[in-house]
XYZ file of C-alpha atoms in Angstrom:
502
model
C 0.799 -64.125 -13.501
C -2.443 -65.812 -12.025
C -0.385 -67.807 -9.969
C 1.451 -65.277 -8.265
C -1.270 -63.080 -7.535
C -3.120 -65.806 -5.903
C -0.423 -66.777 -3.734
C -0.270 -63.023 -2.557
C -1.125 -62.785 1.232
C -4.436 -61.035 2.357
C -5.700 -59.763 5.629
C -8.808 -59.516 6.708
C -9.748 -56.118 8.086
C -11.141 -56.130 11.556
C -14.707 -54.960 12.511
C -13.079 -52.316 14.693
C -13.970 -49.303 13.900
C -11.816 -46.151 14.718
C -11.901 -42.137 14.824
C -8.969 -40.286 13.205
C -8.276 -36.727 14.927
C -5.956 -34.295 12.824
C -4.962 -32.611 16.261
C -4.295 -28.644 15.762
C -1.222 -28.642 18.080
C 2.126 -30.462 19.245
C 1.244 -34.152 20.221
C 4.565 -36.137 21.749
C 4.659 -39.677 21.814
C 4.560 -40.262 25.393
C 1.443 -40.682 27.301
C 1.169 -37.520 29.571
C 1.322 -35.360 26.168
C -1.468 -37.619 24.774
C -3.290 -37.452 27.757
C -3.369 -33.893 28.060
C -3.903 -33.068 24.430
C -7.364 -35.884 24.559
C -8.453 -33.580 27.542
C -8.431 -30.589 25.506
C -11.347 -32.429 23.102
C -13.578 -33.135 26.269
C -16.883 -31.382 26.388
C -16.115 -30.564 29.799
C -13.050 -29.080 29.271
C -13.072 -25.041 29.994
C -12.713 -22.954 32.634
C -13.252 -25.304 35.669
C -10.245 -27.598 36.562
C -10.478 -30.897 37.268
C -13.667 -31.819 35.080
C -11.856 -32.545 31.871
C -10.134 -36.254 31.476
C -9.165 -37.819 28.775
C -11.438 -41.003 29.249
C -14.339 -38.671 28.891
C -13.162 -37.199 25.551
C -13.209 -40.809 24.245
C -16.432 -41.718 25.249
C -17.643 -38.169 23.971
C -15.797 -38.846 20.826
C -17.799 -42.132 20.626
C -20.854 -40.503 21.447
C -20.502 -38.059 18.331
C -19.525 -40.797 16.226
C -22.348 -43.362 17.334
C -25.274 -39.987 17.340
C -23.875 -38.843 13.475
C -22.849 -34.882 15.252
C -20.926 -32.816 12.513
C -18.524 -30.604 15.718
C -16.362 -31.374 18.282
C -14.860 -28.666 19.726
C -11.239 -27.945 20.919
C -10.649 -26.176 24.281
C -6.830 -25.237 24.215
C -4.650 -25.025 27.282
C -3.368 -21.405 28.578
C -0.497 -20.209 27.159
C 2.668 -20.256 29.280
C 2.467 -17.048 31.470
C -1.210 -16.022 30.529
C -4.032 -15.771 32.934
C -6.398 -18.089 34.141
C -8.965 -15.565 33.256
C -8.422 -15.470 29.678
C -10.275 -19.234 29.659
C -13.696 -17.779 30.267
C -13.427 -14.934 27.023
C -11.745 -17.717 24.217
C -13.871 -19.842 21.859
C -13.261 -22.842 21.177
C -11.858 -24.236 18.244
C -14.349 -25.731 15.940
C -13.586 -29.210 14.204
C -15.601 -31.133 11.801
C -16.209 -34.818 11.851
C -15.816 -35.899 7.898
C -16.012 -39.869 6.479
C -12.841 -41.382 6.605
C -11.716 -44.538 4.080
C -8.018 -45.064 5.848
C -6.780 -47.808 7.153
C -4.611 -48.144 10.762
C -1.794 -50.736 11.090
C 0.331 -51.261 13.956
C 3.483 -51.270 13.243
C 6.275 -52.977 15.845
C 10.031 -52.808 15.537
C 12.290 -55.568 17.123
C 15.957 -54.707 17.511
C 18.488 -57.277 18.887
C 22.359 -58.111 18.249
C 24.099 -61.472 18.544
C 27.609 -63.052 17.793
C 28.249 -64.351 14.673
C 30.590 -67.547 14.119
C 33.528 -65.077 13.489
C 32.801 -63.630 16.891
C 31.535 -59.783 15.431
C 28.540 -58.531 16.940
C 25.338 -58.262 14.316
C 22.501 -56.058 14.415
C 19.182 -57.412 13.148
C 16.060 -55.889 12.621
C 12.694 -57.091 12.832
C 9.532 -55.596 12.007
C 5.883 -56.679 12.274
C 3.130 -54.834 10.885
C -0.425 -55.831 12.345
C -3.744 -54.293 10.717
C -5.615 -52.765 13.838
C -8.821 -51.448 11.966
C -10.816 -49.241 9.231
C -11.337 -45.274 9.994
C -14.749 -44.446 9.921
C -15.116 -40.731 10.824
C -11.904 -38.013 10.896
C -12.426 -34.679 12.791
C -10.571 -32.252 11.035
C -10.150 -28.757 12.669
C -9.707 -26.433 9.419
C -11.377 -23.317 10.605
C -9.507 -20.386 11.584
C -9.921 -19.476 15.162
C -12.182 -16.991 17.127
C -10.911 -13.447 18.104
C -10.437 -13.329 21.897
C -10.960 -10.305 23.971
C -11.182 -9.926 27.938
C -13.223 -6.912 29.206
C -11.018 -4.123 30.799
C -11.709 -3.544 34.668
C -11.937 -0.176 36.070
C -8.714 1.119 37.732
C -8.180 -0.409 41.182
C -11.431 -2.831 40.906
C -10.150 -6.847 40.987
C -14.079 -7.304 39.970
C -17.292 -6.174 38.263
C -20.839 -7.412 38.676
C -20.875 -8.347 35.193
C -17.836 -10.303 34.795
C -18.532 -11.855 38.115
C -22.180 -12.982 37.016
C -20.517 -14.268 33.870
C -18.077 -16.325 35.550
C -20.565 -18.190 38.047
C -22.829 -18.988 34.722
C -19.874 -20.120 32.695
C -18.327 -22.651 35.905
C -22.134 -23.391 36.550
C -21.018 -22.113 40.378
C -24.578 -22.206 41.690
C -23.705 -20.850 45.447
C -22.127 -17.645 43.362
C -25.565 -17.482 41.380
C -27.203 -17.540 44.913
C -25.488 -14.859 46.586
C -25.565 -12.340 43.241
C -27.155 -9.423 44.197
C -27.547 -6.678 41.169
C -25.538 -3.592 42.502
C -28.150 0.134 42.125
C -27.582 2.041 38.898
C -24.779 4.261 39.509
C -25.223 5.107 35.544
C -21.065 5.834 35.787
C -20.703 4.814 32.568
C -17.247 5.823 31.952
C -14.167 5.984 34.422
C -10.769 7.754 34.294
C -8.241 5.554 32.584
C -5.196 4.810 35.297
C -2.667 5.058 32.553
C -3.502 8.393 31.189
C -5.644 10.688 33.268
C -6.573 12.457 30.302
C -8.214 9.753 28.389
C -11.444 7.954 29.762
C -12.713 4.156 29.311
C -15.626 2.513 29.524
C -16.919 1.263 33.147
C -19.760 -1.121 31.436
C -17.531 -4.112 31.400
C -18.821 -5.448 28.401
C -18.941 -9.110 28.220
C -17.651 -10.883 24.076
C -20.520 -12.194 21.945
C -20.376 -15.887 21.656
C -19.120 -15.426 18.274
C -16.812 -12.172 16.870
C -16.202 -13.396 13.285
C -19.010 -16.187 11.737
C -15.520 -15.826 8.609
C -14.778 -20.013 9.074
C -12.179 -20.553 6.377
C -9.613 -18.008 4.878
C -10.114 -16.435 1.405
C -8.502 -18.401 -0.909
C -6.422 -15.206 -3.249
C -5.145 -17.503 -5.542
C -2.107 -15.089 -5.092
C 0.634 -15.505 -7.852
C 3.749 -13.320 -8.490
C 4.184 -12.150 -11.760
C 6.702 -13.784 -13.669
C 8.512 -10.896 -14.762
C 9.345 -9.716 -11.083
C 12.397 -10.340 -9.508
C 14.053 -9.777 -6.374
C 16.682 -6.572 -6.754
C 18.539 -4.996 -4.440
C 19.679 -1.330 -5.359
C 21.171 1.459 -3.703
C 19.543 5.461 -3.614
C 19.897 8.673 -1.141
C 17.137 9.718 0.407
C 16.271 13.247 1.425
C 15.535 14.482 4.903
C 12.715 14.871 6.588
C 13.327 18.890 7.273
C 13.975 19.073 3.062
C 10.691 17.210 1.803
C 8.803 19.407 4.399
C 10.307 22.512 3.377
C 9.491 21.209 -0.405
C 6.122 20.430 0.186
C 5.061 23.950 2.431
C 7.071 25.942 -0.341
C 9.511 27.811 1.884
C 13.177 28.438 0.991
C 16.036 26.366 2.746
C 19.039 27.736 2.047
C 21.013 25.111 4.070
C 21.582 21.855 1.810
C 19.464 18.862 2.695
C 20.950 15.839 4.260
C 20.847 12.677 2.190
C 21.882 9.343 3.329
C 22.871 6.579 0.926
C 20.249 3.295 1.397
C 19.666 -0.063 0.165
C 16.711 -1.464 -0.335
C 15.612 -5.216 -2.013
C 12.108 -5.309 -3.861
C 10.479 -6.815 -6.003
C 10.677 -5.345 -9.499
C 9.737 -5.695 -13.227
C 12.037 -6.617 -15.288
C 9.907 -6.306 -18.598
C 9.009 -2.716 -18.051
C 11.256 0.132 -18.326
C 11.929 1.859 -15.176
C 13.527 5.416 -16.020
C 10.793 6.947 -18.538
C 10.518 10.136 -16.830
C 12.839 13.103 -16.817
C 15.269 13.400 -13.680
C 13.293 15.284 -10.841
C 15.244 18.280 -9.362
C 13.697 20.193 -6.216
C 14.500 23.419 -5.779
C 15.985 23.405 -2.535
C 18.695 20.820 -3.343
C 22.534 22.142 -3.969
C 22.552 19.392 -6.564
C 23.532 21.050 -9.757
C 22.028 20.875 -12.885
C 22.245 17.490 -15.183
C 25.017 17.783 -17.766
C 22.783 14.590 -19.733
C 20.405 11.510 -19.115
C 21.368 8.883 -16.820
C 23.705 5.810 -19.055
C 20.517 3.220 -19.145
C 18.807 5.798 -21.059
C 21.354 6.973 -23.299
C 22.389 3.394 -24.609
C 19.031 3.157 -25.145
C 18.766 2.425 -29.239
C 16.024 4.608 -31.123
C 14.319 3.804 -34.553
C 15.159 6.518 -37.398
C 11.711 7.981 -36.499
C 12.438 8.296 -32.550
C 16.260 9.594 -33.618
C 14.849 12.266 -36.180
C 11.838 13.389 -33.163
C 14.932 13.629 -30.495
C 17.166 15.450 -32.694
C 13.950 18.159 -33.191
C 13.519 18.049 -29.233
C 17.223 19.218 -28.808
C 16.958 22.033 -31.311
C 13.873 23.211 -29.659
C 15.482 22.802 -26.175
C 18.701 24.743 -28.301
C 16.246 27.848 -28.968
C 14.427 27.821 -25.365
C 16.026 26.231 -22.347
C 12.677 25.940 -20.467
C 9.637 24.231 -21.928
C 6.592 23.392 -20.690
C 4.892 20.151 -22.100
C 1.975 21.828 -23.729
C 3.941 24.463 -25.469
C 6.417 21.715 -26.307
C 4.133 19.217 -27.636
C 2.336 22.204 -29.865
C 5.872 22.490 -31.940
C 5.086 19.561 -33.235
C 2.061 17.828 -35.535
C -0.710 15.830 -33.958
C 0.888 12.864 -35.498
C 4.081 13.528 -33.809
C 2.643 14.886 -30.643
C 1.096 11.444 -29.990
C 3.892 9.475 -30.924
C 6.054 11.892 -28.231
C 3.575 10.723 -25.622
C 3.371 7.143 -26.437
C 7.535 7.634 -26.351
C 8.089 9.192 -22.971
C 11.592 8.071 -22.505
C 12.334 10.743 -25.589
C 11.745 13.671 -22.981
C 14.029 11.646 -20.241
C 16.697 11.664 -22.769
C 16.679 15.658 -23.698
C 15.861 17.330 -20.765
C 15.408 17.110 -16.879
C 12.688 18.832 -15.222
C 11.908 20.215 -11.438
C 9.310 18.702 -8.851
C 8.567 21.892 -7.245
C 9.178 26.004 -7.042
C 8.114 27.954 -10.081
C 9.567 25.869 -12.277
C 7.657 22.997 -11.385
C 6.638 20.435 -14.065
C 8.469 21.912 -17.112
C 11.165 20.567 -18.942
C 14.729 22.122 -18.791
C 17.794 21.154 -21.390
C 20.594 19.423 -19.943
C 23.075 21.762 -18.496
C 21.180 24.533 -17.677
C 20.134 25.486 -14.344
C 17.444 28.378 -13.655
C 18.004 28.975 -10.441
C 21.255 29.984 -11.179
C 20.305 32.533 -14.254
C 18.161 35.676 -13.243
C 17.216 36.000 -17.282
C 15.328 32.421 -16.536
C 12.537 34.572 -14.773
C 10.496 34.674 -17.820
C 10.083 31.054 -17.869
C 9.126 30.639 -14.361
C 5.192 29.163 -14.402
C 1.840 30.393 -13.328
C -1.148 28.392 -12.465
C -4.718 29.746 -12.328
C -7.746 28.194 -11.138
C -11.714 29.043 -12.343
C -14.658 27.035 -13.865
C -15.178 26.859 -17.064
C -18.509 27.617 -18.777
C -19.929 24.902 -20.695
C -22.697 25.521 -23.362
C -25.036 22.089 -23.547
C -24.897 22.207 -27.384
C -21.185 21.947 -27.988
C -20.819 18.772 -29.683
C -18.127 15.980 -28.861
C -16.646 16.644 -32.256
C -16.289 20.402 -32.162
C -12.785 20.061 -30.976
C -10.253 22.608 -30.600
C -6.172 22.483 -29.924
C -4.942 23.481 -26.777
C -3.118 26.696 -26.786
C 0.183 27.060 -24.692
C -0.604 30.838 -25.572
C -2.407 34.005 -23.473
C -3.078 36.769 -25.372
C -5.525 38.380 -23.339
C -8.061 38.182 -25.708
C -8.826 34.666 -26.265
C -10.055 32.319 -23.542
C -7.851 28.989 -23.232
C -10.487 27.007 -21.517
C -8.415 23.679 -21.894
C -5.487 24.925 -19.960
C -4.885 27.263 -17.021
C -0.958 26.595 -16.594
C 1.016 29.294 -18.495
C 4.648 30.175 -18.559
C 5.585 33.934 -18.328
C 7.548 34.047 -21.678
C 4.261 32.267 -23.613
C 2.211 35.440 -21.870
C 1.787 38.164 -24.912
C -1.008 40.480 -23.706
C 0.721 44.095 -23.925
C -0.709 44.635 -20.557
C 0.785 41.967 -18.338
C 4.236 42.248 -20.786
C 5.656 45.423 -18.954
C 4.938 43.820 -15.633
C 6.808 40.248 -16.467
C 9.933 42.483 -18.006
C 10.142 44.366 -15.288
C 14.063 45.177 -14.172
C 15.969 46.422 -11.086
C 16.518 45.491 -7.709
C 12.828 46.704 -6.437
C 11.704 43.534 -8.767
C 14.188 41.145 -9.254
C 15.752 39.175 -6.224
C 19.590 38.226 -5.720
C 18.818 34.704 -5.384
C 15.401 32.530 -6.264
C 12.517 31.960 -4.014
C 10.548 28.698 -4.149
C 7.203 30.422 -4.395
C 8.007 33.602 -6.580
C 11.474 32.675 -8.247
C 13.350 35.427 -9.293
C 10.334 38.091 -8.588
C 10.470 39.963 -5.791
C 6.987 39.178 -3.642
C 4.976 42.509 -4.654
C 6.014 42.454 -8.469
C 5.234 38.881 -8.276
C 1.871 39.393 -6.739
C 1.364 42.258 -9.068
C 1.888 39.596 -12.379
C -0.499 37.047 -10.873
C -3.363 39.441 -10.052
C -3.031 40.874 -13.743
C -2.892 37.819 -15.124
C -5.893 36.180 -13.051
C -8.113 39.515 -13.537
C -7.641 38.859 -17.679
C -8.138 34.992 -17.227
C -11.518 35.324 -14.991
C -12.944 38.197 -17.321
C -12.362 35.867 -20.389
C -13.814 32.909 -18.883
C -17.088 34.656 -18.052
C -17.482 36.529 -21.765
C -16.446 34.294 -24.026
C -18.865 32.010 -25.362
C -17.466 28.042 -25.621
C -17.848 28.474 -29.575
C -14.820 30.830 -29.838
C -12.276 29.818 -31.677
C -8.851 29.405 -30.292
C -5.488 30.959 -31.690
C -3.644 28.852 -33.782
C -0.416 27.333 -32.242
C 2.380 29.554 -32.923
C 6.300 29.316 -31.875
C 7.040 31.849 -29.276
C 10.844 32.641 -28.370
C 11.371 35.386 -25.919
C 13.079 38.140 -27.618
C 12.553 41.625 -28.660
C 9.676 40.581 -31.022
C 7.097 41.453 -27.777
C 8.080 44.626 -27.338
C 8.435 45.820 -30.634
C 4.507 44.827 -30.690
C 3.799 46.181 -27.548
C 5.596 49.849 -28.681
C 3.797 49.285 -32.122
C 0.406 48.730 -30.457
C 1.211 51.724 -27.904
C 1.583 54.344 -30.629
C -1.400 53.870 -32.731
């Protein structure tokens, strides 16, 4: 083994020493290319023609190496079809000169063919690698490049003072520096813009800073995709533009909105469960009602606990068509409640629910469509705003359950959503059951449903007038109703007739 390493050849490395440049561009291997890409590195390269060579980015190159300088700078060509102009306004690129420890060989390839004895031509190859030198220094040009802007002229102007004073210090033109005269103060500081008459520009011809960004290297984001996403590609209908506007104003449109069918590939999780919430209806679509959940979620398999919870939802939904969540949830113990939130998929699975008109936000059973049922009036929802009155005292744990329920005599500061049917004050009640074509409309509106605009108006200034007044009297200590199961049947107006005679 001692032997053979010993007989191993060895070259001596020559005292040469040489400069490595990691060139930030396309370098061909002939000698114009290399030529014009060494000119590029020399300090007089810019704006002037002629001054840049290639033999004096060497002997700069030497001179930085020799004098220990950290920058060389890189003055790139014009691009193809730009203007000569756009030299004076772009920075340079910045490169820094860093140790190098590589060695340079020289390698040269020898191709020739002869005859052989049976008279076929044979190709041999020859190859002879010579060790020019060590690398001493290697410029490196890492940093990300300037921002370049040119100043806008005036319309009509080929020139401005400023620009012009700028170019005969940049080309170091010193018969333009002696006939620069500075033009009087005009103190026109902005100009009509030639491509819109309407719009005006600047006339100040205002010169880039030496530097627009001092940002060198690029944030390193560490960026990783999760490992759970995946590229899918799935197909929906979107909604026209005139149908999500009509949505979002709350107007009517009686004309069906255009959908188109689209495909669309994203990036999704596959460890998540996509279709949690209830199917979203708007009002204005023709779509009918949901007859049941969508397949995914009814192959979906439930724990006895889930099952027996689902099976309760349905009976409830079996009893009232229209829910919303509060009054839903308050069916139920706190235990369950949670474990109905936690499980959202459980509401997906027995009921759909709308994204606007006055049924927005509740939760409808499968199958039944209130827009199509005048009796569905009395689940249609009503949303008041105030401020609630807080008393500095109240303690964190003096906690009360939210109440579904307005009885006109009890303030539910924790909610301020109510639906007509959960609304038991025997003033407002003769107002929501009113009948007849004066009240009720032939078909729904999105902003007052079934309610014809005055009786509608009529029910939300009671019901505000009752809300406001119990907001301001009752202290924050009172204690609310207990929850209570309310179905919308004669049971109201039995009370109401009960409470009217004594």
């Amino acid at each position: 083994m001692a032997a053979e390493e010993a007989a191993a050849p060895s070259w001596p490395v020559p005292q040469a020493l040489l400069v490595t440049v990691e060139y930030p561009g396309l370098v061909q291997d002939t000698h114009e290319s290399l030529s014009r890409a060494l000119a590029t590195l020399s300090p007089c390269a810019g704006p002037v023609p002629g001054l840049q060579s290639a033999s004096s980015a060497l002997t700069h190159l030497a001179r930085v190496v020799t004098r220990g300088g950290k920058l060389v700078e890189c003055r790139l060509h014009p691009l193809a079809g730009e203007e000569q102009d756009m030299q004076l306004y772009r920075h340079p690129l910045l490169g820094d000169v860093v140790p190098g420890r590589e060695l340079v060989v020289r390698v040269h390839r020898r191709r020739w063919q002869r005859r052989g004895a049976d008279g076929q031509l044979e190709t041999r190859k020859e190859y002879t690698v010579t060790l020019v030198g060590a690398v001493r220094s290697t410029v490196r040009f890492l940093r990300m490049a300037d921002f370049a802007f040119k100043p806008d002229l005036p319309a009509g102007s080929h020139a401005h003072p400023t620009t012009a004073l700028h170019r005969a210090l940049v080309e170091m033109d010193v018969a333009a520096l002696q006939r620069f005269r500075f033009p009087p103060e005009t103190e026109e500081y902005e100009v009509e813009d030639g491509r819109d008459p309407k719009r005006l520009r600047s006339n100040l011809a205002m010169i880039p800073p030496p530097f627009f960004s001092r940002m060198e290297l690029p944030f390193s984001y560490g960026y990783r995709q999760n490992p759970a996403s995946s590229l899918q590609t799935e197909s929906y209908a979107t909604t026209g533009k005139r149908s999500r506007k009509t949505a979002r104003k709350g107007q009517a449109d009686s004309e069906p909105p255009e959908t188109e069918q689209r495909v669309v590939t994203r990036y999704m999780n596959r460890s998540r469960w996509r279709n949690m919430a209830p199917v979203a209806l708007k009002f204005a679509e023709s779509t009918p009602a949901p007859a049941g959940p969508e397949e995914a979620l009814a192959r979906v398999p439930f724990s006895d606990r889930h099952r027996a919870l689902l099976e309760r939802l349905q009976a409830h939904f079996e009893e009232r068509p229209v829910w919303s969540r509060l009054s839903l949830l308050n069916q139920f113990s706190a235990e369950e409640a949670r474990t109905l939130i936690q499980s959202k998929e459980l509401f997906a699975v027995a009921a759909y629910t709308f994204a606007d008109g006055p049924w927005r936000d509740t939760l409808v059973r499968f199958g039944y469509d209130p827009r199509t049922e005048p009796e569905s009036r009395c689940y249609q929802r009503i949303h008041l705003r105030g401020k609630t009155p807080r008393n500095p005292s109240t303690r964190a744990t003096e906690t009360r359950p939210a109440t579904h329920i307005f009885d006109g005599k009890n303030a539910a500061l924790s909610t301020s959503t109510f639906q007509l049917c959960d609304i038991t004050d025997i003033t407002i009640v003769p107002l929501i059951r009113a009948d007849g074509p004066e009240n009720v409309r032939e078909t729904p509106d999105i902003t007052t449903g079934w309610y014809a605009a005055d009786t509608w108006e009529s029910i939300r200034s009671a019901i505000s007038r009752q809300f406001h007044a119990l907001l301001k009297e009752a202290p924050t200590s009172t204690p609310a109703p207990e929850r209570d199961r309310v179905r919308w049947d004669a049971s109201v107006d039995a009370e109401s007739e009960s409470s009217d005679d004594t």
